[in-house]
Short mmCIF file of C-alpha atoms in Angstrom, two decimals:
data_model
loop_
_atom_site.label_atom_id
_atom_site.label_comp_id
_atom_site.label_asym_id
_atom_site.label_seq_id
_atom_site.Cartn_x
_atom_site.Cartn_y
_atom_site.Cartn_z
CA UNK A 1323 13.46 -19.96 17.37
CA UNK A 1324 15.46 -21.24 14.83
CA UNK A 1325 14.27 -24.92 14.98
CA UNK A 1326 12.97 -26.73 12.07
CA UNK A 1327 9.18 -26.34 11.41
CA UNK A 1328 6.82 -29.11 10.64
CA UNK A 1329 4.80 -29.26 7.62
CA UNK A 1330 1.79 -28.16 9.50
CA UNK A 1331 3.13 -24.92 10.37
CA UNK A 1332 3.80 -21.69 9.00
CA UNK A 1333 7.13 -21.68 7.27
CA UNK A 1334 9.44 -18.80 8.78
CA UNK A 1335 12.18 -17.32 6.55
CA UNK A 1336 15.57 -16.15 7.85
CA UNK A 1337 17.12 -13.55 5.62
CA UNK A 1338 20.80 -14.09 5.34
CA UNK A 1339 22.25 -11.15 2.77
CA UNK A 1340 20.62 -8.74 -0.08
CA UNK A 1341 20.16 -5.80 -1.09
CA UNK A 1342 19.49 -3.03 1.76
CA UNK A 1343 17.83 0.43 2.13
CA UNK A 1344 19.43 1.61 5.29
CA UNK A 1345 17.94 5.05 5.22
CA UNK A 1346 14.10 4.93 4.61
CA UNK A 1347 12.80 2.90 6.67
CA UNK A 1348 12.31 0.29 3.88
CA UNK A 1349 14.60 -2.29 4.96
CA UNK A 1350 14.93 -5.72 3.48
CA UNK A 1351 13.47 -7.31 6.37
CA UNK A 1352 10.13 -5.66 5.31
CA UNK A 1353 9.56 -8.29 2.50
CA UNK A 1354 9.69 -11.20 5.43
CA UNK A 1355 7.77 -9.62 8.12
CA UNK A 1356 4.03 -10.60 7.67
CA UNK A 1357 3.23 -6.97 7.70
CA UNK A 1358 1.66 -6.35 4.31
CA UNK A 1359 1.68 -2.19 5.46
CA UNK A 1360 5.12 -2.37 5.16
CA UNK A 1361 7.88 -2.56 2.24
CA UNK A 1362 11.42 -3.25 1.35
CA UNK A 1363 12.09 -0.44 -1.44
CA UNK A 1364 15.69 0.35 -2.96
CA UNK A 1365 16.99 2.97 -5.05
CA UNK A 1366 17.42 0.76 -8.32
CA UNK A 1367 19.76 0.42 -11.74
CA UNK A 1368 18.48 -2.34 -14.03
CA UNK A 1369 21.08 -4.37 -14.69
CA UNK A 1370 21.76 -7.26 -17.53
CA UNK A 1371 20.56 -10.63 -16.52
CA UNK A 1372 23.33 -13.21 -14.97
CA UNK A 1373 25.28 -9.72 -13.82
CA UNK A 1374 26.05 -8.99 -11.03
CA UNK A 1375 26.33 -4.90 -10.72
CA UNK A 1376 22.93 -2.90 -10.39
CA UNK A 1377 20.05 -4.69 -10.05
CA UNK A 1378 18.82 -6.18 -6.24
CA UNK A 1379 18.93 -9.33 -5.15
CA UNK A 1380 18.05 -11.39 -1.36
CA UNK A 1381 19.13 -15.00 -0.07
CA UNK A 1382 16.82 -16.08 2.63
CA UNK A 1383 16.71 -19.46 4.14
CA UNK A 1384 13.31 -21.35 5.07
CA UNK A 1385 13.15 -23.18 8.58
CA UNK A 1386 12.46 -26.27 6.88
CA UNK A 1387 13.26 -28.05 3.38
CA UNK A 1388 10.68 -27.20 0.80
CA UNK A 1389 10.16 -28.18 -2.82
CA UNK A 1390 8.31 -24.75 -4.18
CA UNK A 1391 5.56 -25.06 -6.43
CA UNK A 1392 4.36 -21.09 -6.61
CA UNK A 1393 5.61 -18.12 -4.54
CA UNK A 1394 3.74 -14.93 -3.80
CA UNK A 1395 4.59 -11.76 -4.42
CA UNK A 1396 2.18 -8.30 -1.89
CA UNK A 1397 2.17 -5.13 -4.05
CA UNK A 1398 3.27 -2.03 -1.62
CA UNK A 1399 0.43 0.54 0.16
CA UNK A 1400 1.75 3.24 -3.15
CA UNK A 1401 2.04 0.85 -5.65
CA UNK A 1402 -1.14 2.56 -7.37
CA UNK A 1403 0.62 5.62 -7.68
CA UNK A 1404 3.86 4.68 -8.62
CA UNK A 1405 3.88 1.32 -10.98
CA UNK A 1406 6.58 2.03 -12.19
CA UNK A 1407 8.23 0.53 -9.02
CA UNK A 1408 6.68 -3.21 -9.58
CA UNK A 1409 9.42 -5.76 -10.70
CA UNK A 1410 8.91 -6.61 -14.37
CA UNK A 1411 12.17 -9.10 -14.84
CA UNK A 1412 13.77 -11.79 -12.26
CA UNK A 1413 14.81 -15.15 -11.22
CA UNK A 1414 13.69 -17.28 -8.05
CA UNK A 1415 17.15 -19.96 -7.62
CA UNK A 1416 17.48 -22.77 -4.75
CA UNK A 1417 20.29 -24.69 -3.60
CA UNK A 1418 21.23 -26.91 -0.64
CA UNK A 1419 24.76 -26.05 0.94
CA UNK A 1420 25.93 -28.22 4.10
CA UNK A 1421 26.69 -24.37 5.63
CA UNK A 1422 25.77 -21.24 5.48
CA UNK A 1423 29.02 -20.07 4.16
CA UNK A 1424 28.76 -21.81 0.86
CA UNK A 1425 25.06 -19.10 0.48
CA UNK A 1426 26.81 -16.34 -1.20
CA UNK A 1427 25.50 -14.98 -4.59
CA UNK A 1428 27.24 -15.92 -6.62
CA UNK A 1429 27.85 -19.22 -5.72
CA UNK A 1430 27.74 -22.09 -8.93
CA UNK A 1431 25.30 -23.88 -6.66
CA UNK A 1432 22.44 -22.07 -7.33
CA UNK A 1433 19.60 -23.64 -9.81
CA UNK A 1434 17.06 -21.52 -11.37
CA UNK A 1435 13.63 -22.64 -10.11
CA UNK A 1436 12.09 -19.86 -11.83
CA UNK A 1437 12.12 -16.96 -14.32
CA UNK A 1438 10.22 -14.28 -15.31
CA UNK A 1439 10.75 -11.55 -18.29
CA UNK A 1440 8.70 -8.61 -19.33
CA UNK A 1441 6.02 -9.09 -16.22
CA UNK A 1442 3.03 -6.83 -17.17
CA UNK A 1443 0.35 -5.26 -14.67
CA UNK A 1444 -2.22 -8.73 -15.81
CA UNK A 1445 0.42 -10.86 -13.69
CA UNK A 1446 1.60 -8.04 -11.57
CA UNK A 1447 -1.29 -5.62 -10.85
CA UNK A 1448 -0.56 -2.02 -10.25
CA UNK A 1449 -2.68 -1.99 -7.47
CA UNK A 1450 -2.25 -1.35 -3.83
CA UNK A 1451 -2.02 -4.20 -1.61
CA UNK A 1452 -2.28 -7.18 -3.56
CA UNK A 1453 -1.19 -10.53 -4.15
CA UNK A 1454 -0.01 -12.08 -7.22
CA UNK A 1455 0.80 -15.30 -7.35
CA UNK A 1456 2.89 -17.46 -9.68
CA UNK A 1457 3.63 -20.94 -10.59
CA UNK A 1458 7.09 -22.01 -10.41
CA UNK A 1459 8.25 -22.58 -14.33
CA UNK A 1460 11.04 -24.73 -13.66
CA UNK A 1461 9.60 -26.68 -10.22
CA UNK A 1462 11.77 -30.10 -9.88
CA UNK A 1463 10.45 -31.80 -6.67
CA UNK A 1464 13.24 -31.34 -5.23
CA UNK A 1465 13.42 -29.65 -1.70
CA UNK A 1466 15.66 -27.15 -0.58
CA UNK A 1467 16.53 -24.69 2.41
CA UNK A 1468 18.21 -21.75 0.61
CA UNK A 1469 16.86 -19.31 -1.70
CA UNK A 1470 17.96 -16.60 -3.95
CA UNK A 1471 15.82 -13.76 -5.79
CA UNK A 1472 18.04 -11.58 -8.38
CA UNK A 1473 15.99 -8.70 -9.62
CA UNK A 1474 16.91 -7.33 -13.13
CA UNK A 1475 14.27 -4.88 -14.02
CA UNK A 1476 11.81 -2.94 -12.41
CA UNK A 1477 8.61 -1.42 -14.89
CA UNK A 1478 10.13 2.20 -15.32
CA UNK A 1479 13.62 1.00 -16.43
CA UNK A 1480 15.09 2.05 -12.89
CA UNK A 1481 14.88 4.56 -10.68
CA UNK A 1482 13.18 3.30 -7.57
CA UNK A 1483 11.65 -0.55 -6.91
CA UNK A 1484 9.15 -1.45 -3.97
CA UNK A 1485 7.31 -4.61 -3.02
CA UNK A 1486 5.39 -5.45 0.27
CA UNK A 1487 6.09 -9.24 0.75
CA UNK A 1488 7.25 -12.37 -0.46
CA UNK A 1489 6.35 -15.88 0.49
CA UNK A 1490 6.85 -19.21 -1.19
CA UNK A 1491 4.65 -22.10 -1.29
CA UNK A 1492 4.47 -25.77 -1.68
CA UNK A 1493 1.98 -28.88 -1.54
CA UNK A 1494 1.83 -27.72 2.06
CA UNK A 1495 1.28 -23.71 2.43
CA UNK A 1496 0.09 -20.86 0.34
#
């Protein structure tokens, strides 16, 4: 169903390119499926903000215009063991494109709608199963239909990230 949604209902997020884990069962698709139980988790290399190499990033498009205010962010079902895999440093960008050809990563579209440095375990719990929600820094009004996450740093300085789900929200959901 790839219809526009009304504001009344639940907003459904097509995932268009990011970073994958083909081999453990921890696809991206994980962090849009509802299914708190489940994860998207990557082998990881922090990278430098604004690069491009190392790091993880997704583009996902919403199925209808929104103008975030907050987004949430599930904790995996081992995030209690290993922290270390909780996402300490990132950006949240939006952009409207007249196709989904001009959605690539590193188009000059893209406007940061949020950012977040040195995320500790009172925004970001280390806990299993849990939500943590934030406020979007740079929120404009403005409504858009794409989205892009870049990840820069993860809370062990690399090695392995995780999170459950990921879900934006406006004046009308979350």
């Amino acid at each position: 169903d790839n219809r526009e949604t009304t504001k009344e209902e639940k907003v459904k997020y097509t995932l268009l390119e990011g970073t994958k884990n083909d081999g453990s069962g921890e696809a991206l698709d994980k962090l849009f499926d509802g299914t708190s139980s489940t994860k998207w988790g990557n082998g990881f290399t922090n990278r430098e903000k604004g690069s491009t190499e190392n790091g993880a990033y997704f583009i996902f498009k919403t199925s209808r215009p929104m103008a975030p205010t907050s987004y949430c962010l599930t904790t995996a079902n081992d995030t209690k063991s290993y922290s270390g895999r909780n996402w300490k440093q990132w950006q949240v960008y939006a952009m409207n494109a007249s196709s989904a050809s001009e959605v690539t990563r590193n188009s000059d579209k893209w406007v940061v709608i949020d950012e977040r440095d040195n995320v500790g375990q009172d925004q970001l719990p280390a806990e299993n199963f849990t939500n943590a929600y934030f406020a979007m820094e740079k929120a404009n009004g403005v409504e858009y239909t794409y989205f892009k996450v870049e990840l820069d740093q993860i809370v062990n300085n690399g090695d392995y990230m995780q999170m459950a789900e990921f879900a934006l929200g406006d004046q009308y959901t979350l």
